[in-house]
Short mmCIF file of C-alpha atoms in Angstrom, two decimals:
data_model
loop_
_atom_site.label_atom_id
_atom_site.label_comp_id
_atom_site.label_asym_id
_atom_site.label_seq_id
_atom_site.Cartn_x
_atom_site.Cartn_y
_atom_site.Cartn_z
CA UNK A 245 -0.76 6.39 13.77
CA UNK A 246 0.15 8.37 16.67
CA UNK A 247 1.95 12.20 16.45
CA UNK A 248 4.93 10.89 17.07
CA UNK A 249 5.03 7.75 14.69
CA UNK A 250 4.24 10.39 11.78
CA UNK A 251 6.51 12.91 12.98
CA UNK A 252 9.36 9.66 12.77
CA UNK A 253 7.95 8.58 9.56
CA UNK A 254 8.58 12.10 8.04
CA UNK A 255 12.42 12.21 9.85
CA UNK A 256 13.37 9.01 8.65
CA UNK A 257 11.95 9.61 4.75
CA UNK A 258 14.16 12.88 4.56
CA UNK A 259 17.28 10.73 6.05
CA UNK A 260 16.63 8.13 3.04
CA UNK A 261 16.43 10.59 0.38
CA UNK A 262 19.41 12.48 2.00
CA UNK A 263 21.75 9.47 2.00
CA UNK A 264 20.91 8.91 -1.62
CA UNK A 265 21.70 12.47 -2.44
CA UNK A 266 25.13 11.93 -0.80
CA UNK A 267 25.59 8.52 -2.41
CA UNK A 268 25.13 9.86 -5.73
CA UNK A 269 26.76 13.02 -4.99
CA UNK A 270 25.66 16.72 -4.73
CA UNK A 271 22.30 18.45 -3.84
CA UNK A 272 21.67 19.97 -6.68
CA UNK A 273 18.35 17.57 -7.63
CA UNK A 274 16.75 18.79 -4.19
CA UNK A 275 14.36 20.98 -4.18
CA UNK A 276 15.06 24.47 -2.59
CA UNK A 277 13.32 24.54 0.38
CA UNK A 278 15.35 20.97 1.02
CA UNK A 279 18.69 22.19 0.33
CA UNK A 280 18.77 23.97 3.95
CA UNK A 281 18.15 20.51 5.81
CA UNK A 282 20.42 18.72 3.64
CA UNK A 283 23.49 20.63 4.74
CA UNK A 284 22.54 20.11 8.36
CA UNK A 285 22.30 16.26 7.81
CA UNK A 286 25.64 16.20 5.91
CA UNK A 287 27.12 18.11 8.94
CA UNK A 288 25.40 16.51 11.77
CA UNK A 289 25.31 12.90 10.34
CA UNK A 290 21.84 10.51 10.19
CA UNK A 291 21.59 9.48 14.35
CA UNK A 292 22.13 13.59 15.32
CA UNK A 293 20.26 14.86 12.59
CA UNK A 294 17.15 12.32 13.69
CA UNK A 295 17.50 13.77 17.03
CA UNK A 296 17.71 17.55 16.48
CA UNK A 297 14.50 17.23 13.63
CA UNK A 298 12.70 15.60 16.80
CA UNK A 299 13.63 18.37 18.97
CA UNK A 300 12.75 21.39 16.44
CA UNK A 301 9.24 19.21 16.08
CA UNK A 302 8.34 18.59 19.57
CA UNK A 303 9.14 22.53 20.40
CA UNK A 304 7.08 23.63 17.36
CA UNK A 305 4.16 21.17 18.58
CA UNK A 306 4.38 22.82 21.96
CA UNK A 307 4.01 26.49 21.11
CA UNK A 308 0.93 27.96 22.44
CA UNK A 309 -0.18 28.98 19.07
CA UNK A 310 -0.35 26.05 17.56
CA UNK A 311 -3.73 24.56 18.30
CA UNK A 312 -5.71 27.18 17.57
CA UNK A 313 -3.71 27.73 13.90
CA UNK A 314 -4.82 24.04 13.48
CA UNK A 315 -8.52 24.62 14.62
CA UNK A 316 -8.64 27.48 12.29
CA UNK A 317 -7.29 25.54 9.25
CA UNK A 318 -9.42 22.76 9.96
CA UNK A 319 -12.70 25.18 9.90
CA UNK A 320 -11.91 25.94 6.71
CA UNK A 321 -10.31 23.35 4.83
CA UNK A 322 -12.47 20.11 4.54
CA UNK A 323 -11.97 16.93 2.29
CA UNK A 324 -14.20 14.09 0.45
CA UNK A 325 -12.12 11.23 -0.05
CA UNK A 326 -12.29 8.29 -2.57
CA UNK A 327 -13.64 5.46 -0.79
CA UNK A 328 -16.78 6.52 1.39
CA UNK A 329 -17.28 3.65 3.17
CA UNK A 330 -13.38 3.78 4.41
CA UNK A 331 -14.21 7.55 5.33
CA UNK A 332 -17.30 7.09 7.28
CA UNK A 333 -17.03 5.44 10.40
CA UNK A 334 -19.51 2.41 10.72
CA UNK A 335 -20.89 2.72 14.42
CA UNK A 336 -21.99 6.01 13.86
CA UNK A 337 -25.57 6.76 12.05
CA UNK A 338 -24.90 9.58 9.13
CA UNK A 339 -26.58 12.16 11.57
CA UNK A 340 -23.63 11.36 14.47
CA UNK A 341 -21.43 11.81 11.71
CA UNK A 342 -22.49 15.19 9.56
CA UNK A 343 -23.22 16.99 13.25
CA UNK A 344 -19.79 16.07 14.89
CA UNK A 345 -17.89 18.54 12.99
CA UNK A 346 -21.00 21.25 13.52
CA UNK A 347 -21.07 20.96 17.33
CA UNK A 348 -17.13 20.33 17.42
CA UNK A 349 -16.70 23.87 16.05
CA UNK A 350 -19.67 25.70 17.83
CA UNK A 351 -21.53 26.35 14.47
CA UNK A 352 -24.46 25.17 16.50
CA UNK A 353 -25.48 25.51 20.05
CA UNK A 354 -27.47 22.87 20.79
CA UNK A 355 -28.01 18.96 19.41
CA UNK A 356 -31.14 19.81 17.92
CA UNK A 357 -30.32 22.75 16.08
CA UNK A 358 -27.12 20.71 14.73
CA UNK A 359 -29.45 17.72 13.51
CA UNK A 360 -31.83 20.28 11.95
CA UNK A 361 -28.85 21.64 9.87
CA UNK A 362 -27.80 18.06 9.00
CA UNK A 363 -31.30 17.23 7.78
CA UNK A 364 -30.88 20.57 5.39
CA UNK A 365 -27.72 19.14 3.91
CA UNK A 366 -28.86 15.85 3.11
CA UNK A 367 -31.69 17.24 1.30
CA UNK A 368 -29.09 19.65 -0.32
CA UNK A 369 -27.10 16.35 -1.46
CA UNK A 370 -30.31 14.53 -3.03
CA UNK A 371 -31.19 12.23 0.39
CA UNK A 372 -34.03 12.67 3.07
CA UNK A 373 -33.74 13.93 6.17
CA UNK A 374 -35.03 10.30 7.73
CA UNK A 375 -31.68 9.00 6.54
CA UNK A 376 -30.06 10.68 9.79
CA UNK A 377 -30.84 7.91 11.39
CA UNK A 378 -28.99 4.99 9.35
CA UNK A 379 -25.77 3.86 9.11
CA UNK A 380 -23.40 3.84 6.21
CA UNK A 381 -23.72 0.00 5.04
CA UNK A 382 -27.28 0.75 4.61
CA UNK A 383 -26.60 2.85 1.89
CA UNK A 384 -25.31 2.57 -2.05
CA UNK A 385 -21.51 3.91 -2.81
CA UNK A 386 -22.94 6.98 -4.03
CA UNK A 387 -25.06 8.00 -1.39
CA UNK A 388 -22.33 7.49 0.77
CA UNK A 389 -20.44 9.99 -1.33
CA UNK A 390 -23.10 12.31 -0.29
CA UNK A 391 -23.09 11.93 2.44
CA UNK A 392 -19.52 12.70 3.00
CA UNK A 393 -20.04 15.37 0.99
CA UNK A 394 -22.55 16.83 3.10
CA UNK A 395 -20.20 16.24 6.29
CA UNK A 396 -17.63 18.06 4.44
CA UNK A 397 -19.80 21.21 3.18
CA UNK A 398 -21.74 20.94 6.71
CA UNK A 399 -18.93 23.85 8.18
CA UNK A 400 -19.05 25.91 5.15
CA UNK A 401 -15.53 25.97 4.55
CA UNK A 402 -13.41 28.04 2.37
CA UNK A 403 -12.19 24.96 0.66
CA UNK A 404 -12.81 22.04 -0.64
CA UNK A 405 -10.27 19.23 -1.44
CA UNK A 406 -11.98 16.72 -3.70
CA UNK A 407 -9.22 13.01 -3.97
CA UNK A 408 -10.87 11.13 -6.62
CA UNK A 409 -13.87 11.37 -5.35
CA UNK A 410 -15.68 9.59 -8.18
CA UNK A 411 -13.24 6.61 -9.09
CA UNK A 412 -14.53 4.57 -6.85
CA UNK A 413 -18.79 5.35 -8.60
CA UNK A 414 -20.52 3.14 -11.20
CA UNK A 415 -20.17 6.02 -14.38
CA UNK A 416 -23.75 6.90 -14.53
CA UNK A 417 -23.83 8.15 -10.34
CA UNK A 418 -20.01 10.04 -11.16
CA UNK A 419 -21.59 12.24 -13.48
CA UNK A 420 -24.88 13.02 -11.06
CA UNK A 421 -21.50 13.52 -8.19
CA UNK A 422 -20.00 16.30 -10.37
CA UNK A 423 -23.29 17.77 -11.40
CA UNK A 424 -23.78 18.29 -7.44
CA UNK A 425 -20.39 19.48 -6.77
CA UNK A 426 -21.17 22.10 -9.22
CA UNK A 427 -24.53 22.99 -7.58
CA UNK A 428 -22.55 22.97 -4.12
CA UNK A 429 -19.94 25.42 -5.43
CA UNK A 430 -22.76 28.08 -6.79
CA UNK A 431 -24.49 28.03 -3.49
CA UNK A 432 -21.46 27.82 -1.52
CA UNK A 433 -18.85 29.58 -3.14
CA UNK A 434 -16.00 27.24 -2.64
CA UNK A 435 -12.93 26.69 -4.05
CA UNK A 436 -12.43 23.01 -5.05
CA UNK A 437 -8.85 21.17 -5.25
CA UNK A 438 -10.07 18.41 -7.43
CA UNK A 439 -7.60 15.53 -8.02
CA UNK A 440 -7.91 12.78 -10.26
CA UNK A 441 -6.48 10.96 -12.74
CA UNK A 442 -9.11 11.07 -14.93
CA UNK A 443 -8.23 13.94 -17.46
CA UNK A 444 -11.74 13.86 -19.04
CA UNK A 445 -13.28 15.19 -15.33
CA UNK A 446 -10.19 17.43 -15.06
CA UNK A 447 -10.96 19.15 -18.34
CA UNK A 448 -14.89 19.85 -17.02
CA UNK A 449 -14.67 20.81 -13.61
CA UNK A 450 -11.53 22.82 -13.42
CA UNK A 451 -10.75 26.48 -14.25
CA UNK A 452 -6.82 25.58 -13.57
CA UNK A 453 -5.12 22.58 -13.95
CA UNK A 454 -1.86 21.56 -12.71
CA UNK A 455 0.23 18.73 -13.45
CA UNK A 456 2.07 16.77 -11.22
CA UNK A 457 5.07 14.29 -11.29
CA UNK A 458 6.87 12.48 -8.14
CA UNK A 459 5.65 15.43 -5.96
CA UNK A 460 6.44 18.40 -7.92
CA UNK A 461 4.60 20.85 -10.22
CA UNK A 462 5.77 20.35 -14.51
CA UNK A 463 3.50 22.51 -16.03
CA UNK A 464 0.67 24.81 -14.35
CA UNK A 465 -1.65 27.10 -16.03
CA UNK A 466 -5.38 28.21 -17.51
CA UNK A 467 -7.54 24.11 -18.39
CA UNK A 468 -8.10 25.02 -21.95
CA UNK A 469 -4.62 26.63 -21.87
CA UNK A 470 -2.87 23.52 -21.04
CA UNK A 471 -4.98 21.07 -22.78
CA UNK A 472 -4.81 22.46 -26.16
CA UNK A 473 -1.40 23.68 -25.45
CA UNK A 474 0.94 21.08 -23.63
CA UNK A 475 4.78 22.37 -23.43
CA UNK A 476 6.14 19.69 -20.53
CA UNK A 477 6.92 16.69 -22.28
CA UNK A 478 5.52 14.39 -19.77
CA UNK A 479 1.94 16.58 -19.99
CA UNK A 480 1.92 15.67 -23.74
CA UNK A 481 2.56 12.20 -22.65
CA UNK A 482 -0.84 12.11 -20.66
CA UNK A 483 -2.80 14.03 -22.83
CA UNK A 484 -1.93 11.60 -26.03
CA UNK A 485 -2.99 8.56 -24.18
CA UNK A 486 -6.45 9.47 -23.88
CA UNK A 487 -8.55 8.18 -26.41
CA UNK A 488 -10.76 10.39 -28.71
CA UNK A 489 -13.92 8.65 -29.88
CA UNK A 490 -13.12 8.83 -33.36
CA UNK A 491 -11.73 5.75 -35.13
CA UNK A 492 -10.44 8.08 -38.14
CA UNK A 493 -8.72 10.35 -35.90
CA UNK A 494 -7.61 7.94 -33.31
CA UNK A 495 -5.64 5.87 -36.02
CA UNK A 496 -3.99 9.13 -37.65
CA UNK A 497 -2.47 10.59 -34.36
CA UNK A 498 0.79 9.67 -32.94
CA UNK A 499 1.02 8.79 -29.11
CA UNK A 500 4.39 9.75 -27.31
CA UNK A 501 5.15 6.59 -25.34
CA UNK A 502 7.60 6.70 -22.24
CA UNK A 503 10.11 4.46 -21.81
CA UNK A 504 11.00 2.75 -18.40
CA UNK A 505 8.36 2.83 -15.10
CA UNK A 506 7.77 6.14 -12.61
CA UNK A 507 10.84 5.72 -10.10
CA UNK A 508 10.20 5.62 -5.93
CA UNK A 509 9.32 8.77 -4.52
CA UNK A 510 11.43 7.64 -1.79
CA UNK A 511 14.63 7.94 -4.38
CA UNK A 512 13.36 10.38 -6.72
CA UNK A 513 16.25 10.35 -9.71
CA UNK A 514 19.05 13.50 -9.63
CA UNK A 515 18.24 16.97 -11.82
CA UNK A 516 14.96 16.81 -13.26
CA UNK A 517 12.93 13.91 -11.84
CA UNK A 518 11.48 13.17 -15.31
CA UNK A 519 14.62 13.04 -17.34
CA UNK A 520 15.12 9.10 -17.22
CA UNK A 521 11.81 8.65 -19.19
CA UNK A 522 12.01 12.02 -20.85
CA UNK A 523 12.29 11.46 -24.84
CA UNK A 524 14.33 14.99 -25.25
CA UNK A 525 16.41 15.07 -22.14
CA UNK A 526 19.85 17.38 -22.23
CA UNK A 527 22.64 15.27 -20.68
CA UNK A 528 24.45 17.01 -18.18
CA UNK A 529 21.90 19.23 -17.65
CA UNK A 530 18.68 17.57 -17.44
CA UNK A 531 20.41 15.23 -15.05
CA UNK A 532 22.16 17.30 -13.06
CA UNK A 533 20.04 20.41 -11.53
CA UNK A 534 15.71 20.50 -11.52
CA UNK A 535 14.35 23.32 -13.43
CA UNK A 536 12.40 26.43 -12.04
CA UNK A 537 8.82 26.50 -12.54
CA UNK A 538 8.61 29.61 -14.56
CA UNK A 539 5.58 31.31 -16.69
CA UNK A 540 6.44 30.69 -20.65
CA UNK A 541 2.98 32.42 -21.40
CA UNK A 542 0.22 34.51 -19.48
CA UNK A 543 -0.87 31.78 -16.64
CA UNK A 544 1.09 29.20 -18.23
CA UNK A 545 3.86 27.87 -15.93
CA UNK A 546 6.62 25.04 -16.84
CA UNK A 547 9.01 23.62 -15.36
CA UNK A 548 11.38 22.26 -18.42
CA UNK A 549 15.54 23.27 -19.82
CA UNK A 550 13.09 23.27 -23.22
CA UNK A 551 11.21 26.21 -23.08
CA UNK A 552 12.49 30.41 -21.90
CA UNK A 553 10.59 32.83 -20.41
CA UNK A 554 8.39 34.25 -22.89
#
């Protein structure tokens, strides 16, 4: 996808939402920082609005600035993703592809130096330094997680996003995946941004936990915090459909079970985006206006008409 199809992709989702906003009347479900650009589409109309969001763009893009903002943020932001084998390109052998990034930033001057640093990281990820010299489809799905993860530590970056990296792993290599993310993070320092939907992984590798829903923040705070005390109604939800492995327990507890299916993200619903599905939703207030994300405890942050500020 070139710059341009992405830069029309992200127009022409803003003109969609925006002409459902006006179909259903007022702005008041948008989120803040949308509000602005909403007013200039109802003013300007869809076709002018397209064209002056291309202009302001293509002038940003063009600012001298720019590229070397985008540099910087790529030195220290790297990502592992959830497939491997879709991440890793397959006519490059795993030392082409953990040096790239090395040379491409000037960590190291010469080839050699940058293959002796990629031989240190695969031994840091639990493979041999004579693997530099195979390709990914020689390899098992989680040594190709490791090897991503080495490409993606191989810069030293600040941090780390981590999507899912382990839904894709047999259970047995998921667990050895976190254990080494944990290693990584001593040595390393990093900060991780681990997302999954697996609430069990959550709970063990995170010190913070935030919980999302169509794009947007419910309930934020401390992982112990928020798993022992849920206050967003659609965090409870979660939390009571994972199983505890205790038949006694497991038949005594009552699950909260939404009704209806997650709408598109395209046409996110007016007020708060959870209110069709929400079990204790305020008409004419729930559905009218979203609700701030405010702190209801000490790191605790919801974003509910239930709950005050404490």
């Amino acid at each position: 996808m070139s710059n341009r199809e992405i830069r029309d992709f992200i127009v022409q989702d803003y003109i969609k939402r925006f002409k459902a906003v006006l179909e259903n009347g007022g702005k008041e479900s948008l989120p803040d920082d949308e509000k602005e650009l909403f007013e200039k589409f109802e003013k300007l109309g869809p076709d002018k609005f397209l064209s002056e969001m291309m202009k302001e763009i293509t002038r940003d893009l063009r600012e001298g600035d720019i590229k070397k903002k985008r540099l910087s943020f790529r030195r220290n932001m790297q990502i592992v993703f959830q497939d491997p084998m879709s991440s890793l390109n397959p006519r490059m052998t795993v030392g082409e592809i953990i040096t790239e990034p090395i040379l491409f930033h000037g960590i190291a001057k010469t080839k050699k130096e940058a293959y002796d640093m990629a031989g240190d990281l695969l031994k840091q990820v639990g493979l041999k330094v004579y693997h530099l010299d195979r390709y990914p489809h020689q390899f098992s799905g989680g040594q190709r997680q490791r090897i991503a993860i080495a490409r993606a530590i191989s810069i030293n970056p600040r941090i780390v996003i981590l999507d899912e990296p382990t839904s894709a792993l047999d259970v047995s290599v998921q667990a050895q995946i976190i254990n080494l993310f944990l290693d990584l993070q001593k040595s390393y320092n990093f900060t991780y941004l681990f997302i999954s939907h697996d609430l069990g992984l959550v709970r063990f590798i995170s010190e913070k936990v935030a919980v999302m829903y169509l794009g947007r923040i419910v309930e934020m705070g401390d992982t112990e915090e928020i798993f022992n005390n849920p206050i967003h109604p659609y965090t409870k939800a979660l939390l009571s459909a994972v199983p505890i492995p205790d038949p006694k327990v497991e038949r005594k507890r009552k699950r909260l079970i939404l009704k209806g299916g997650v709408p598109s993200p395209i046409n996110r619903p007016m007020g708060c985006f959870f209110h069709p599905r929400c079990p204790w939703a305020i008409e004419g207030k729930c559905d009218v206006q979203y609700p701030e994300l405010i702190e209801v405890k000490e790191n605790h942050y919801v974003a509910c008409f239930l709950v005050e500020k404490s």
